[in-house]
CSV table of C-alpha atoms in Angstrom, one decimal:
chain,number,residue,atom,x,y,z
A,1,MET,CA,99.7,113.3,66.7
A,2,THR,CA,101.7,116.0,65.0
A,3,LYS,CA,106.2,116.0,64.8
A,4,ILE,CA,107.9,118.5,65.5
A,5,GLU,CA,112.1,119.4,65.7
A,6,VAL,CA,112.8,120.8,69.1
A,7,ASN,CA,116.5,121.5,70.1
A,8,GLY,CA,117.6,118.5,67.7
A,9,ALA,CA,115.0,115.5,68.3
A,10,VAL,CA,111.7,115.5,67.2
A,11,LEU,CA,109.5,115.0,69.7
A,12,ALA,CA,105.1,113.3,69.0
A,13,TYR,CA,102.5,116.4,70.4
A,14,ASP,CA,98.9,115.8,70.1
A,15,ASP,CA,97.2,119.9,68.9
A,16,VAL,CA,93.7,119.5,69.3
A,17,GLY,CA,91.2,122.8,70.4
A,18,THR,CA,91.3,126.7,70.2
A,19,GLY,CA,91.6,129.3,72.7
A,20,SER,CA,94.8,130.0,75.7
A,21,PRO,CA,96.8,126.8,75.7
A,22,VAL,CA,97.8,124.8,78.2
A,23,VAL,CA,100.3,122.2,77.3
A,24,LEU,CA,99.6,118.6,79.3
A,25,LEU,CA,102.8,116.9,80.5
A,26,HIS,CA,102.8,114.0,81.6
A,27,ALA,CA,103.9,111.2,84.1
A,28,GLY,CA,107.4,108.9,83.9
A,29,ILE,CA,105.3,105.5,84.1
A,30,ALA,CA,103.2,106.8,81.1
A,31,ASP,CA,102.2,108.5,77.4
A,32,ARG,CA,101.1,111.2,76.1
A,33,ARG,CA,97.5,109.0,76.2
A,34,MET,CA,97.6,109.4,80.3
A,35,TRP,CA,95.8,112.7,79.4
A,36,ARG,CA,92.7,111.3,76.9
A,37,GLY,CA,89.9,111.8,79.9
A,38,GLN,CA,90.8,115.7,79.7
A,39,VAL,CA,91.7,116.4,76.0
A,40,ASP,CA,88.2,116.8,74.5
A,41,ALA,CA,86.9,119.0,77.6
A,42,LEU,CA,89.7,121.2,78.0
A,43,ALA,CA,89.7,122.0,73.9
A,44,ALA,CA,86.6,123.1,74.0
A,45,ARG,CA,87.9,126.0,75.8
A,46,HIS,CA,91.5,125.6,74.9
A,47,ARG,CA,94.1,125.2,72.5
A,48,VAL,CA,95.1,121.6,74.4
A,49,ILE,CA,99.2,120.8,72.7
A,50,VAL,CA,99.8,117.1,74.5
A,51,PRO,CA,103.4,116.2,73.6
A,52,ASP,CA,105.7,112.5,74.5
A,53,LEU,CA,108.9,114.0,76.4
A,54,ARG,CA,111.3,113.1,74.7
A,55,GLY,CA,112.4,109.4,74.7
A,56,TYR,CA,109.3,108.6,76.0
A,57,GLY,CA,105.6,107.9,73.4
A,58,ASP,CA,106.7,108.2,69.8
A,59,SER,CA,109.2,111.7,70.5
A,60,GLU,CA,112.9,110.1,69.3
A,61,LEU,CA,116.1,110.6,71.4
A,62,PRO,CA,119.7,111.5,69.9
A,63,PRO,CA,122.5,110.4,71.7
A,64,THR,CA,123.4,114.5,73.0
A,65,PRO,CA,122.8,116.2,76.2
A,66,PHE,CA,119.5,117.7,77.0
A,67,ALA,CA,117.6,119.0,79.9
A,68,HIS,CA,113.1,118.2,79.7
A,69,HIS,CA,112.0,121.3,80.8
A,70,ASP,CA,114.7,123.1,77.6
A,71,ASP,CA,112.7,121.1,75.8
A,72,VAL,CA,109.0,122.3,77.2
A,73,ALA,CA,110.1,125.6,76.0
A,74,GLY,CA,111.7,124.7,72.6
A,75,LEU,CA,108.3,123.7,71.9
A,76,LEU,CA,106.4,126.6,73.1
A,77,GLU,CA,109.2,128.8,70.2
A,78,ALA,CA,108.5,126.3,68.4
A,79,LEU,CA,105.4,126.2,67.8
A,80,GLY,CA,105.1,130.2,68.5
A,81,LEU,CA,103.4,130.1,71.8
A,82,PRO,CA,104.8,133.3,74.3
A,83,GLN,CA,102.8,131.5,76.8
A,84,VAL,CA,100.9,128.7,78.1
A,85,ALA,CA,99.7,127.1,81.2
A,86,LEU,CA,101.3,124.3,82.4
A,87,VAL,CA,99.5,120.8,83.8
A,88,GLY,CA,101.8,117.9,84.8
A,89,CYS,CA,101.6,114.8,86.1
A,90,SER,CA,103.8,113.2,88.6
A,91,PHE,CA,107.3,113.2,86.8
A,92,GLY,CA,105.9,115.4,84.1
A,93,GLY,CA,104.9,117.9,87.1
A,94,LYS,CA,108.4,117.9,88.5
A,95,VAL,CA,109.5,118.6,84.6
A,96,ALA,CA,106.4,121.2,84.5
A,97,VAL,CA,108.3,123.8,88.1
A,98,ASP,CA,111.3,123.7,86.8
A,99,THR,CA,109.9,124.6,83.2
A,100,ALA,CA,108.3,127.2,85.9
A,101,LEU,CA,111.3,128.5,87.4
A,102,ALA,CA,113.5,127.9,84.4
A,103,TYR,CA,111.3,129.9,81.9
A,104,PRO,CA,108.6,132.5,84.7
A,105,ASP,CA,107.7,134.3,81.5
A,106,ARG,CA,106.1,131.9,79.6
A,107,VAL,CA,104.4,129.8,82.0
A,108,SER,CA,101.6,131.5,82.8
A,109,ALA,CA,99.7,129.3,85.1
A,110,LEU,CA,100.6,125.5,87.0
A,111,ALA,CA,98.8,122.7,87.6
A,112,LEU,CA,100.4,119.9,89.1
A,113,LEU,CA,98.8,116.0,90.6
A,114,GLY,CA,101.4,114.0,92.3
A,115,ALA,CA,103.7,115.8,91.1
A,116,PRO,CA,107.5,115.3,92.9
A,117,VAL,CA,110.1,117.8,92.4
A,118,SER,CA,113.9,118.0,91.6
A,119,GLY,CA,115.6,118.0,94.5
A,120,HIS,CA,113.1,116.2,96.7
A,121,GLU,CA,114.6,113.2,98.2
A,122,TRP,CA,112.0,110.0,99.2
A,123,SER,CA,111.5,109.5,102.8
A,124,GLU,CA,112.7,106.0,104.6
A,125,GLU,CA,109.0,105.2,104.4
A,126,THR,CA,107.7,105.2,100.6
A,127,GLU,CA,111.6,103.0,100.5
A,128,GLN,CA,109.8,100.2,103.2
A,129,LEU,CA,106.6,100.8,101.1
A,130,TRP,CA,108.4,99.6,98.0
A,131,GLU,CA,109.9,96.8,99.6
A,132,ASP,CA,106.2,95.8,101.2
A,133,LEU,CA,104.5,96.1,98.4
A,134,VAL,CA,106.9,95.2,95.3
A,135,GLY,CA,110.1,93.8,96.8
A,136,ASP,CA,113.1,92.9,94.3
A,137,VAL,CA,112.1,92.8,90.7
A,138,ASP,CA,114.8,92.0,87.9
A,139,PRO,CA,115.0,95.1,86.5
A,140,GLU,CA,115.8,93.6,82.9
A,141,ASP,CA,112.1,92.4,82.9
A,142,PHE,CA,110.0,94.8,80.9
A,143,ALA,CA,106.9,93.0,82.4
A,144,ALA,CA,107.5,92.1,86.1
A,145,THR,CA,109.3,95.7,86.6
A,146,ALA,CA,105.7,97.5,85.1
A,147,ALA,CA,103.5,95.2,86.9
A,148,GLY,CA,105.6,96.3,90.2
A,149,GLU,CA,105.5,100.0,89.6
A,150,VAL,CA,102.2,99.9,88.7
A,151,ARG,CA,101.0,97.6,92.1
A,152,PHE,CA,103.1,100.6,94.1
A,153,TRP,CA,102.0,104.0,92.0
A,154,VAL,CA,98.3,103.7,90.2
A,155,VAL,CA,97.1,100.6,92.8
A,156,GLY,CA,98.7,102.4,95.6
A,157,PRO,CA,99.6,101.7,99.1
A,158,THR,CA,96.2,102.0,101.0
A,159,ARG,CA,94.5,99.6,98.2
A,160,LYS,CA,95.0,95.8,96.9
A,161,PRO,CA,94.8,95.4,93.0
A,162,GLU,CA,90.9,93.8,92.9
A,163,ASP,CA,90.2,97.6,94.6
A,164,VAL,CA,91.4,98.8,91.3
A,165,ASP,CA,89.1,98.6,87.9
A,166,PRO,CA,91.3,95.3,85.9
A,167,GLU,CA,91.1,97.7,82.4
A,168,LEU,CA,93.3,100.2,84.3
A,169,ILE,CA,95.7,98.3,85.8
A,170,ARG,CA,95.9,96.6,81.9
A,171,PHE,CA,96.3,100.2,80.2
A,172,ALA,CA,99.1,101.6,83.0
A,173,GLU,CA,101.7,98.4,82.8
A,174,GLU,CA,101.3,98.3,78.9
A,175,MET,CA,101.9,102.1,79.0
A,176,ASP,CA,104.8,102.0,81.7
A,177,GLN,CA,106.5,98.4,80.0
A,178,ARG,CA,107.0,101.2,77.0
A,179,ALA,CA,107.9,104.3,79.6
A,180,LEU,CA,111.3,101.5,81.3
A,181,ALA,CA,112.2,100.9,77.9
A,182,ALA,CA,112.5,104.7,77.2
A,183,GLU,CA,113.8,104.7,80.9
A,184,VAL,CA,117.1,102.7,79.1
A,185,ALA,CA,117.7,104.7,76.4
A,186,LEU,CA,117.6,108.4,78.8
A,187,SER,CA,120.3,106.4,81.5
A,188,ALA,CA,122.6,106.8,78.3
A,189,VAL,CA,121.9,110.1,77.2
A,190,GLU,CA,123.1,113.2,79.4
A,191,VAL,CA,120.0,114.5,80.8
A,192,GLY,CA,120.6,117.9,81.9
A,193,GLU,CA,118.9,119.1,86.1
A,194,LEU,CA,117.4,122.0,87.4
A,195,ASP,CA,120.3,124.1,89.3
A,196,PRO,CA,119.7,124.7,91.6
A,197,PRO,CA,117.1,122.3,92.0
A,198,ALA,CA,112.9,123.2,92.7
A,199,VAL,CA,112.6,121.9,96.0
A,200,ASP,CA,114.0,125.3,98.2
A,201,ARG,CA,112.9,127.2,95.5
A,202,LEU,CA,109.1,127.1,95.5
A,203,VAL,CA,108.9,130.6,96.9
A,204,GLU,CA,110.0,131.6,93.2
A,205,LEU,CA,106.8,130.8,91.5
A,206,ARG,CA,104.7,133.3,90.9
A,207,MET,CA,101.7,132.2,88.8
A,208,PRO,CA,98.8,130.4,90.2
A,209,VAL,CA,99.7,126.7,91.2
A,210,LEU,CA,97.1,124.5,91.6
A,211,VAL,CA,98.8,121.0,93.6
A,212,GLY,CA,96.2,117.8,94.1
A,213,SER,CA,96.9,113.7,94.2
A,214,GLY,CA,95.2,111.3,94.4
A,215,ALA,CA,93.4,110.0,98.0
A,216,ASP,CA,95.6,106.9,97.8
A,217,ASP,CA,99.0,108.1,96.6
A,218,LEU,CA,101.5,108.0,98.6
A,219,PRO,CA,102.2,110.2,102.2
A,220,ASP,CA,105.3,112.1,100.5
A,221,ILE,CA,103.6,112.8,97.7
A,222,ARG,CA,100.5,114.2,99.3
A,223,ARG,CA,102.5,116.0,102.0
A,224,LEU,CA,104.2,117.7,98.9
A,225,ALA,CA,101.8,118.6,97.5
A,226,ASP,CA,100.7,120.8,101.3
A,227,ARG,CA,104.0,121.8,101.1
A,228,ILE,CA,104.4,123.4,97.1
A,229,ALA,CA,100.3,125.0,97.7
A,230,ALA,CA,101.9,126.3,100.7
A,231,GLU,CA,105.2,127.5,99.5
A,232,ALA,CA,104.1,128.6,96.3
A,233,PRO,CA,103.2,132.9,96.3
A,234,HIS,CA,99.7,132.3,95.2
A,235,GLY,CA,99.6,128.1,96.0
A,236,VAL,CA,95.9,126.1,95.8
A,237,ARG,CA,96.2,122.7,97.4
A,238,MET,CA,93.0,121.5,95.9
A,239,PRO,CA,90.8,118.5,98.0
A,240,ASP,CA,92.8,115.3,96.9
A,241,VAL,CA,90.8,113.3,94.5
A,242,PRO,CA,88.3,110.5,95.9
A,243,ASP,CA,89.6,106.6,94.9
A,244,ALA,CA,92.5,107.6,93.2
A,245,ALA,CA,96.3,107.2,93.7
A,246,HIS,CA,99.4,108.7,91.3
A,247,LEU,CA,97.9,108.9,87.6
A,248,ALA,CA,94.3,110.4,89.0
A,249,PRO,CA,93.8,112.3,85.4
A,250,LEU,CA,93.8,108.6,84.0
A,251,GLU,CA,92.0,107.0,87.1
A,252,ARG,CA,89.1,109.9,87.5
A,253,PRO,CA,89.6,111.8,84.9
A,254,GLU,CA,86.3,113.9,85.9
A,255,PRO,CA,86.6,115.5,88.9
A,256,VAL,CA,89.9,116.2,87.7
A,257,THR,CA,88.9,117.8,84.7
A,258,SER,CA,86.5,119.6,86.4
A,259,ALA,CA,89.2,121.6,88.5
A,260,LEU,CA,91.3,122.0,85.3
A,261,LEU,CA,88.2,123.8,84.2
A,262,ASN,CA,87.6,125.5,87.0
A,263,PHE,CA,91.5,126.6,87.4
A,264,LEU,CA,92.6,127.4,84.0
A,265,PRO,CA,92.8,130.6,82.8
């Protein structure tokens, strides 16, 4: 792990390998450790940079306004990287899209897995799925909230917990408890959003865009993957990753890594 100051905050990141640079952005229920199944394989061909977003993992959270996409661009500037490929999962995919729209010259390619986009509104179907699968949870009980979020996102709506590797569930809950603490702290800081948001700007993504999701992820997420791939001028919709929900890179590293190696410049 290395640390570097970016826009007034100290961000933690891993930096492995040599070659064309790739930045991996983690999900909001996780941290940079979720990419453990990709780093070594990608590093055989690329310089792989895996940060903790501000406030998450080992990165700091000063009480000053910021935007995650500005931090990504600031990290590239601090590392002397004029252009990189961005890979994002879930919330990390949202940040990747926002970065590509705000700083299009800095992004050579974009790979998105289970990614929402800024400005997207969840359907009533998704809200009902939360009620059916999780229900009411005390937000101050991080263990219970993490268990609920992992049931919703990592297990997914089409599977039962016993269908999923218990070690994956344990690790996801441990990461999510840490992420929940980060989100509480982030709620006290002014976090800037892309304006206008990405949802109606997908046609502006002029770089190659690979879009995928887990076959067991939420219907909203899979439909959104279809939309991104259809509206981005150079979008490609990869087949859904079988036997995986929202954290496909962690749950099924082999097909995700293979798809990334085939796609990345």
